[in-house]
Tab-separated table of C-alpha atoms in Angstrom:
chain	number	residue	atom	x	y	z
A	15	MET	CA	180.374	216.274	72.735
A	16	THR	CA	183.891	216.871	71.371
A	17	ILE	CA	186.830	214.513	71.877
A	18	ASP	CA	188.275	216.950	74.424
A	19	ASP	CA	184.964	217.112	76.277
A	20	ALA	CA	184.803	213.315	76.407
A	21	ALA	CA	188.362	213.145	77.743
A	22	ASP	CA	187.579	215.727	80.434
A	23	ALA	CA	184.462	213.806	81.423
A	24	ARG	CA	186.468	210.591	81.689
A	25	ARG	CA	189.036	212.287	83.924
A	26	ALA	CA	186.297	213.603	86.195
A	27	GLU	CA	184.656	210.183	86.256
A	28	LEU	CA	187.882	208.450	87.324
A	29	ARG	CA	188.560	211.003	90.057
A	30	ALA	CA	184.996	210.705	91.378
A	31	ALA	CA	185.235	206.919	91.323
A	32	ALA	CA	188.464	207.018	93.333
A	33	ILE	CA	186.912	209.293	95.976
A	34	ARG	CA	183.807	207.119	96.216
A	35	LEU	CA	185.799	203.889	96.551
A	36	ALA	CA	188.160	205.388	99.128
A	37	ASP	CA	185.392	206.778	101.336
A	38	GLU	CA	182.618	204.214	100.841
A	39	VAL	CA	184.460	200.933	100.233
A	40	LEU	CA	188.122	200.972	101.256
A	41	PHE	CA	188.145	203.049	104.436
A	42	PRO	CA	185.124	201.363	106.079
A	43	ALA	CA	186.871	198.013	105.550
A	44	ALA	CA	190.426	199.147	106.389
A	45	GLY	CA	190.229	197.972	109.987
A	46	ASP	CA	189.159	194.477	108.937
A	47	VAL	CA	191.865	194.358	106.260
A	48	ASP	CA	194.427	195.264	108.916
A	49	ARG	CA	193.072	192.723	111.398
A	50	THR	CA	192.790	189.800	108.970
A	51	GLY	CA	195.880	190.546	106.890
A	52	ALA	CA	193.939	190.054	103.656
A	53	VAL	CA	192.524	192.372	101.012
A	54	PRO	CA	189.139	191.033	99.852
A	55	ASP	CA	188.816	190.156	96.165
A	56	SER	CA	185.923	192.605	95.982
A	57	HIS	CA	188.415	195.474	96.415
A	58	TRP	CA	190.390	194.431	93.334
A	59	GLN	CA	187.177	193.910	91.378
A	60	ALA	CA	185.876	197.357	92.330
A	61	LEU	CA	189.122	199.010	91.212
A	62	ALA	CA	188.967	197.174	87.892
A	63	GLU	CA	185.292	197.969	87.291
A	64	ALA	CA	186.016	201.657	87.892
A	65	GLY	CA	188.815	201.592	85.283
A	66	LEU	CA	191.487	202.448	87.845
A	67	TYR	CA	194.041	199.809	86.826
A	68	GLY	CA	194.730	201.664	83.586
A	69	ILE	CA	195.129	205.235	84.827
A	70	ALA	CA	198.874	205.386	84.030
A	71	ALA	CA	198.487	204.025	80.497
A	72	PRO	CA	198.776	206.417	77.538
A	73	VAL	CA	195.849	206.772	75.177
A	74	ASP	CA	197.461	204.606	72.481
A	75	ALA	CA	197.726	201.801	75.036
A	76	GLY	CA	194.066	201.988	75.983
A	77	GLY	CA	194.469	204.413	78.865
A	78	PRO	CA	192.610	207.635	79.626
A	79	GLY	CA	195.599	209.893	78.952
A	80	LEU	CA	195.689	211.462	82.417
A	81	GLU	CA	198.217	214.118	83.284
A	82	PHE	CA	200.842	212.954	85.777
A	83	GLY	CA	199.357	215.112	88.526
A	84	GLU	CA	195.942	213.561	87.935
A	85	VAL	CA	197.448	210.098	88.379
A	86	THR	CA	199.195	211.019	91.624
A	87	GLU	CA	196.022	212.600	93.006
A	88	ILE	CA	194.111	209.351	92.427
A	89	LEU	CA	196.905	207.394	94.127
A	90	GLU	CA	196.697	209.724	97.136
A	91	VAL	CA	192.932	209.393	97.330
A	92	LEU	CA	192.970	205.594	97.264
A	93	THR	CA	195.783	205.454	99.818
A	94	SER	CA	193.560	207.512	102.112
A	95	GLY	CA	191.076	204.648	101.935
A	96	CYS	CA	193.288	201.635	102.636
A	97	LEU	CA	197.079	201.664	102.646
A	98	ALA	CA	197.462	197.909	102.084
A	99	THR	CA	195.144	197.896	99.079
A	100	ALA	CA	196.648	201.008	97.532
A	101	PHE	CA	200.287	200.008	98.118
A	102	THR	CA	199.762	196.677	96.365
A	103	TRP	CA	197.787	198.291	93.544
A	104	ILE	CA	200.346	201.076	92.978
A	105	GLN	CA	202.982	198.506	91.935
A	106	HIS	CA	200.716	197.491	89.036
A	107	HIS	CA	201.156	200.794	87.218
A	108	GLY	CA	204.899	200.338	86.762
A	109	VAL	CA	204.187	197.143	84.833
A	110	VAL	CA	201.549	198.890	82.697
A	111	LEU	CA	204.114	201.568	81.815
A	112	SER	CA	206.759	198.953	80.980
A	113	LEU	CA	204.370	197.109	78.684
A	114	SER	CA	203.178	200.293	76.989
A	115	ARG	CA	206.792	201.244	76.121
A	116	THR	CA	208.363	197.857	75.374
A	117	THR	CA	209.831	196.882	72.021
A	118	ASN	CA	208.732	193.298	72.710
A	119	ALA	CA	205.636	193.449	70.523
A	120	ASP	CA	204.484	189.909	71.306
A	121	LEU	CA	204.635	190.456	75.075
A	122	ARG	CA	202.825	193.782	74.694
A	123	ALA	CA	200.090	192.142	72.638
A	124	GLU	CA	199.761	189.323	75.158
A	125	LEU	CA	199.546	191.363	78.353
A	126	LEU	CA	198.973	195.091	77.885
A	127	GLU	CA	195.215	195.164	77.352
A	128	ALA	CA	194.632	192.734	80.217
A	129	THR	CA	196.723	194.812	82.638
A	130	VAL	CA	195.109	198.100	81.587
A	131	THR	CA	191.645	196.678	82.290
A	132	GLY	CA	192.702	194.905	85.494
A	133	ARG	CA	191.884	191.416	84.209
A	134	LEU	CA	195.490	190.650	85.086
A	135	ARG	CA	197.006	192.213	88.215
A	136	ALA	CA	200.742	192.835	88.409
A	137	GLY	CA	203.483	193.401	90.970
A	138	VAL	CA	207.186	194.239	90.824
A	139	ALA	CA	210.462	192.955	92.243
A	140	TYR	CA	213.157	195.484	91.363
A	141	ALA	CA	214.824	196.183	94.714
A	142	GLY	CA	217.462	193.574	93.943
A	143	VAL	CA	219.103	195.846	91.347
A	144	VAL	CA	219.263	199.053	93.405
A	145	PRO	CA	222.314	198.424	95.665
A	146	THR	CA	225.875	197.936	94.427
A	147	PRO	CA	226.812	195.140	94.314
A	148	PRO	CA	223.317	194.071	93.232
A	149	ARG	CA	221.266	191.537	95.129
A	150	MET	CA	219.785	190.097	91.912
A	151	THR	CA	221.856	189.135	88.849
A	152	ALA	CA	221.032	187.742	85.420
A	153	THR	CA	223.336	185.492	83.416
A	154	ALA	CA	222.745	185.188	79.668
A	155	THR	CA	222.084	181.755	78.210
A	156	GLY	CA	221.509	180.697	74.633
A	157	ASP	CA	217.779	181.363	74.743
A	158	GLY	CA	217.218	183.581	77.767
A	159	TRP	CA	218.520	184.322	81.246
A	160	LEU	CA	219.216	182.646	84.573
A	161	LEU	CA	218.260	184.806	87.554
A	162	THR	CA	219.941	184.408	90.921
A	163	GLY	CA	219.631	186.535	94.026
A	164	HIS	CA	217.289	188.240	96.457
A	165	ALA	CA	214.494	190.824	96.342
A	166	PRO	CA	213.789	191.602	100.021
A	167	PHE	CA	210.263	193.042	99.779
A	168	VAL	CA	207.847	191.847	97.093
A	169	SER	CA	204.199	192.763	97.680
A	170	GLY	CA	201.039	191.131	96.366
A	171	TRP	CA	202.259	187.523	96.526
A	172	GLY	CA	199.173	185.424	95.909
A	173	ASP	CA	197.111	188.465	94.893
A	174	VAL	CA	198.853	189.328	91.613
A	175	ASP	CA	198.857	187.365	88.370
A	176	LEU	CA	202.118	188.768	86.987
A	177	LEU	CA	205.452	189.765	88.501
A	178	GLN	CA	208.016	192.008	86.841
A	179	VAL	CA	211.429	190.896	88.102
A	180	SER	CA	214.513	193.030	87.509
A	181	ALA	CA	218.141	191.905	87.693
A	182	ARG	CA	221.546	193.209	86.638
A	183	ASP	CA	223.315	191.508	83.764
A	184	ALA	CA	226.352	189.852	85.366
A	185	ALA	CA	228.462	190.706	82.317
A	186	THR	CA	227.418	194.285	81.446
A	187	ASP	CA	225.539	195.648	84.513
A	188	ASP	CA	222.541	196.401	82.266
A	189	VAL	CA	219.182	196.065	84.023
A	190	VAL	CA	217.107	193.244	82.559
A	191	SER	CA	213.403	193.167	83.468
A	192	ALA	CA	211.113	190.240	82.694
A	193	ILE	CA	207.404	189.752	83.270
A	194	LEU	CA	206.532	186.293	84.534
A	195	ARG	CA	203.172	184.719	85.126
A	196	MET	CA	202.772	183.620	88.734
A	197	PRO	CA	202.116	179.951	87.820
A	198	ASP	CA	205.561	179.900	86.183
A	199	LEU	CA	207.123	181.297	89.361
A	200	LEU	CA	205.237	178.825	91.522
A	201	GLU	CA	206.463	175.960	89.351
A	202	GLY	CA	209.948	177.291	89.937
A	203	ALA	CA	209.223	177.382	93.659
A	204	SER	CA	208.314	173.697	93.641
A	205	ALA	CA	211.682	172.975	92.022
A	206	ASP	CA	213.572	175.052	94.636
A	207	ALA	CA	214.495	177.724	92.062
A	208	VAL	CA	212.213	180.178	93.887
A	209	ARG	CA	211.717	180.633	97.623
A	210	ALA	CA	209.162	183.136	98.905
A	211	THR	CA	209.261	183.737	102.661
A	212	PRO	CA	206.417	185.792	104.170
A	213	VAL	CA	207.524	189.016	105.896
A	214	ASP	CA	205.676	189.700	109.170
A	215	LEU	CA	204.902	193.402	108.817
A	216	SER	CA	203.672	195.548	111.713
A	217	ALA	CA	201.442	197.519	109.321
A	218	ALA	CA	199.967	196.838	105.887
A	219	ALA	CA	200.349	193.100	106.422
A	220	ALA	CA	197.583	192.584	103.864
A	221	THR	CA	200.079	193.568	101.153
A	222	ARG	CA	201.139	189.904	101.445
A	223	THR	CA	204.802	190.869	101.234
A	224	VAL	CA	207.457	188.194	100.837
A	225	SER	CA	211.217	188.026	100.739
A	226	LEU	CA	211.946	186.487	97.344
A	227	ARG	CA	215.042	184.395	96.636
A	228	VAL	CA	215.759	182.818	93.290
A	229	ASP	CA	218.528	180.402	92.397
A	230	GLY	CA	219.015	179.788	88.700
A	231	LEU	CA	215.467	180.687	87.712
A	232	THR	CA	215.094	180.236	83.962
A	233	VAL	CA	213.604	183.226	82.137
A	234	PRO	CA	212.955	182.827	78.385
A	235	VAL	CA	214.044	185.775	76.271
A	236	ASP	CA	210.464	186.333	75.100
A	237	ARG	CA	209.470	187.356	78.660
A	238	VAL	CA	211.945	190.267	78.748
A	239	VAL	CA	210.077	193.575	78.716
A	240	THR	CA	213.085	195.952	78.919
A	241	ARG	CA	216.872	195.944	78.932
A	242	VAL	CA	218.491	199.302	79.741
A	243	GLY	CA	221.804	200.641	80.920
A	244	LEU	CA	222.253	201.158	84.656
A	245	GLY	CA	222.325	204.943	84.296
A	246	GLU	CA	219.071	204.962	82.347
A	247	PHE	CA	217.476	202.685	84.937
A	248	PHE	CA	218.334	204.989	87.817
A	249	ALA	CA	217.218	208.046	85.845
A	250	SER	CA	213.808	206.429	85.425
A	251	GLN	CA	213.496	205.749	89.142
A	252	ASN	CA	212.440	209.349	89.847
A	253	VAL	CA	208.992	208.456	88.531
A	254	GLY	CA	208.767	205.527	90.957
A	255	VAL	CA	209.912	207.684	93.864
A	256	ARG	CA	207.206	210.238	93.028
A	257	LEU	CA	204.512	207.573	92.751
A	258	ASN	CA	205.495	206.090	96.109
A	259	GLY	CA	205.611	209.640	97.400
A	260	THR	CA	201.823	209.654	97.202
A	261	LEU	CA	201.627	207.308	100.218
A	262	PRO	CA	202.331	209.956	102.890
A	263	PHE	CA	199.778	212.321	101.381
A	264	GLY	CA	197.141	209.583	101.426
A	265	LEU	CA	197.644	209.176	105.167
A	266	ILE	CA	197.595	212.941	105.646
A	267	ARG	CA	194.274	213.133	103.773
A	268	ARG	CA	192.699	210.543	106.050
A	269	CYS	CA	194.152	211.901	109.304
A	270	THR	CA	193.010	215.446	108.510
A	271	ALA	CA	189.550	214.224	107.502
A	272	LEU	CA	189.229	212.459	110.860
A	273	LEU	CA	190.501	215.552	112.671
A	274	ASP	CA	187.740	217.536	110.965
A	275	VAL	CA	185.155	214.988	112.121
A	276	ARG	CA	186.426	215.386	115.674
A	277	GLY	CA	186.090	219.178	115.462
A	278	HIS	CA	189.797	220.011	115.096
A	279	ASN	CA	189.372	221.993	111.886
A	280	ARG	CA	192.150	224.514	112.519
A	281	GLU	CA	194.723	221.791	113.073
A	282	ALA	CA	193.524	219.829	110.039
A	283	ARG	CA	193.762	222.934	107.858
A	284	ALA	CA	197.316	223.642	109.043
A	285	LEU	CA	198.406	220.105	108.144
A	286	ARG	CA	196.804	220.378	104.702
A	287	GLU	CA	198.588	223.669	104.051
A	288	ARG	CA	201.915	222.085	105.021
A	289	ALA	CA	201.108	219.154	102.730
A	290	ASP	CA	200.474	221.518	99.808
A	291	VAL	CA	203.949	223.028	100.239
A	292	VAL	CA	205.663	219.629	100.384
A	293	ARG	CA	203.676	218.270	97.435
A	294	THR	CA	204.752	221.253	95.339
A	295	ALA	CA	208.393	220.595	96.266
A	296	LEU	CA	207.993	216.914	95.407
A	297	ASP	CA	206.634	217.744	91.953
A	298	ALA	CA	209.362	220.333	91.375
A	299	GLY	CA	212.027	217.752	92.229
A	300	MET	CA	211.136	215.314	89.457
A	301	ALA	CA	214.223	216.332	87.462
A	302	ASP	CA	216.560	216.348	90.480
A	303	ALA	CA	216.924	213.107	92.439
A	304	THR	CA	218.457	214.849	95.457
A	305	ALA	CA	215.659	217.408	95.733
A	306	LEU	CA	213.067	214.712	95.092
A	307	LEU	CA	214.302	212.483	97.917
A	308	ALA	CA	214.509	215.483	100.275
A	309	ALA	CA	210.859	216.301	99.549
A	310	ARG	CA	209.949	212.612	99.916
A	311	ALA	CA	211.531	212.677	103.386
A	312	ASP	CA	209.567	215.813	104.281
A	313	ALA	CA	206.349	214.127	103.155
A	314	ALA	CA	207.019	211.016	105.240
A	315	ARG	CA	207.772	213.120	108.299
A	316	LEU	CA	204.592	215.146	107.782
A	317	ALA	CA	202.530	211.942	107.586
A	318	LEU	CA	203.947	210.967	110.962
A	319	ASP	CA	203.076	214.433	112.307
A	320	ALA	CA	199.503	214.031	111.021
A	321	ALA	CA	199.162	210.590	112.609
A	322	ALA	CA	200.570	211.943	115.875
A	323	ALA	CA	198.105	214.839	115.777
A	324	LEU	CA	195.209	212.406	115.338
A	325	ALA	CA	196.518	210.194	118.152
A	326	SER	CA	196.803	213.227	120.399
A	327	ALA	CA	193.238	214.249	119.590
A	328	ASP	CA	191.924	210.747	120.301
A	329	GLY	CA	193.820	210.298	123.552
A	330	GLY	CA	193.364	206.860	125.117
A	331	ARG	CA	191.539	205.580	122.036
A	332	ALA	CA	194.779	205.852	120.108
A	333	VAL	CA	196.400	203.030	122.083
A	334	VAL	CA	193.487	200.650	121.678
A	335	ARG	CA	194.357	198.008	119.107
A	336	GLY	CA	192.153	198.357	116.043
A	337	SER	CA	191.194	202.016	116.398
A	338	ASP	CA	191.676	204.193	113.336
A	339	SER	CA	194.272	206.397	115.013
A	340	GLU	CA	196.255	203.385	116.280
A	341	ARG	CA	196.318	201.795	112.818
A	342	LEU	CA	197.166	205.039	111.035
A	343	PHE	CA	200.077	205.663	113.399
A	344	ARG	CA	201.516	202.222	112.560
A	345	GLU	CA	200.943	202.931	108.886
A	346	ALA	CA	202.825	206.235	109.177
A	347	ALA	CA	205.855	204.228	110.364
A	348	PHE	CA	205.436	201.936	107.347
A	349	VAL	CA	205.431	204.965	105.036
A	350	LEU	CA	208.733	206.151	106.551
A	351	VAL	CA	210.562	203.113	105.217
A	352	ALA	CA	208.471	201.829	102.290
A	353	ALA	CA	210.345	201.916	98.964
A	354	SER	CA	213.259	203.512	100.796
A	355	ARG	CA	216.730	204.467	99.544
A	356	PRO	CA	219.934	205.071	101.546
A	357	GLU	CA	219.630	208.800	100.784
A	358	LEU	CA	216.057	208.831	102.096
A	359	LYS	CA	217.088	207.075	105.315
A	360	THR	CA	219.850	209.613	105.846
A	361	ALA	CA	217.508	212.535	105.211
A	362	LEU	CA	214.965	211.209	107.709
A	363	LEU	CA	217.645	210.533	110.337
A	364	GLN	CA	218.819	214.126	109.991
A	365	ARG	CA	215.294	215.488	110.292
A	366	PHE	CA	214.384	213.458	113.351
A	367	SER	CA	217.732	213.939	115.108
A	368	GLY	CA	218.038	217.635	114.309
A	369	THR	CA	221.495	217.154	112.758
């Protein structure tokens, strides 16, 4: 077997593993995850054993070297199994990418291999730097930074081992991102430097999302993974928007699969064909933030259409708490606003209002 053949086999293996986990592990348990508000540890272990924590890593960082479209397909597939599990897990890949590209060689050596294999699970808190003025700022000290501010939605609290926190330099507006071990954050919490308040979500509560406030949290310079200009930071956000853009398509996959089971094949096929058009537009918009967010809005609206179609097919079952169609409809509302931007909100308002 050649190197190329081995790489192709690995790609096929990862895709098959994602489909198997989504259909045989995640989806059968999705109702219980929704009801209990907790993702079982066995889910995280299964993802790690299948090698799915490292799918975004380049080959030289221990990853499989997947094409971007192969990564997004796997994200879609796993979202079709369990939104809460997939949404929490998706955040991990941003940290893997940061570590694979960092100039902080010691931090890379400490954490990259463990995050690629899933021995360490990671989350992100970057929403504090998106608005202007920023919600989260960093003030330089002699040997590091002091972080102060608010990140309104941080998922995976208690499930992740690492958290990448981003803040704007109070002096230069550069975006400083640091990777902290959760025990360090929890020590800060006990000293009132960190306050994590659970957010009571109507869907995907098992993401264990908190509103994070920090007040003079000390971050040593050796925990900084990147420092970039504000323009470069926003230019890089198109990748994050595209990754989060997989969420609607995951719901569409599951809703259309259930429509097929119920005998509504024509309707399921029509929704899939619409999804193919929107997915193509989303991929084409990677170099244009305006086009990308417009396609992201179209995807979110289509997920709601798919959930509404399933609810219509199920009739009274769809208003019974705990049914698949009831849960998926709530999750479609979550997807409308998850990882949102002002431009995305405006686009969705225009679509739903007809303006």
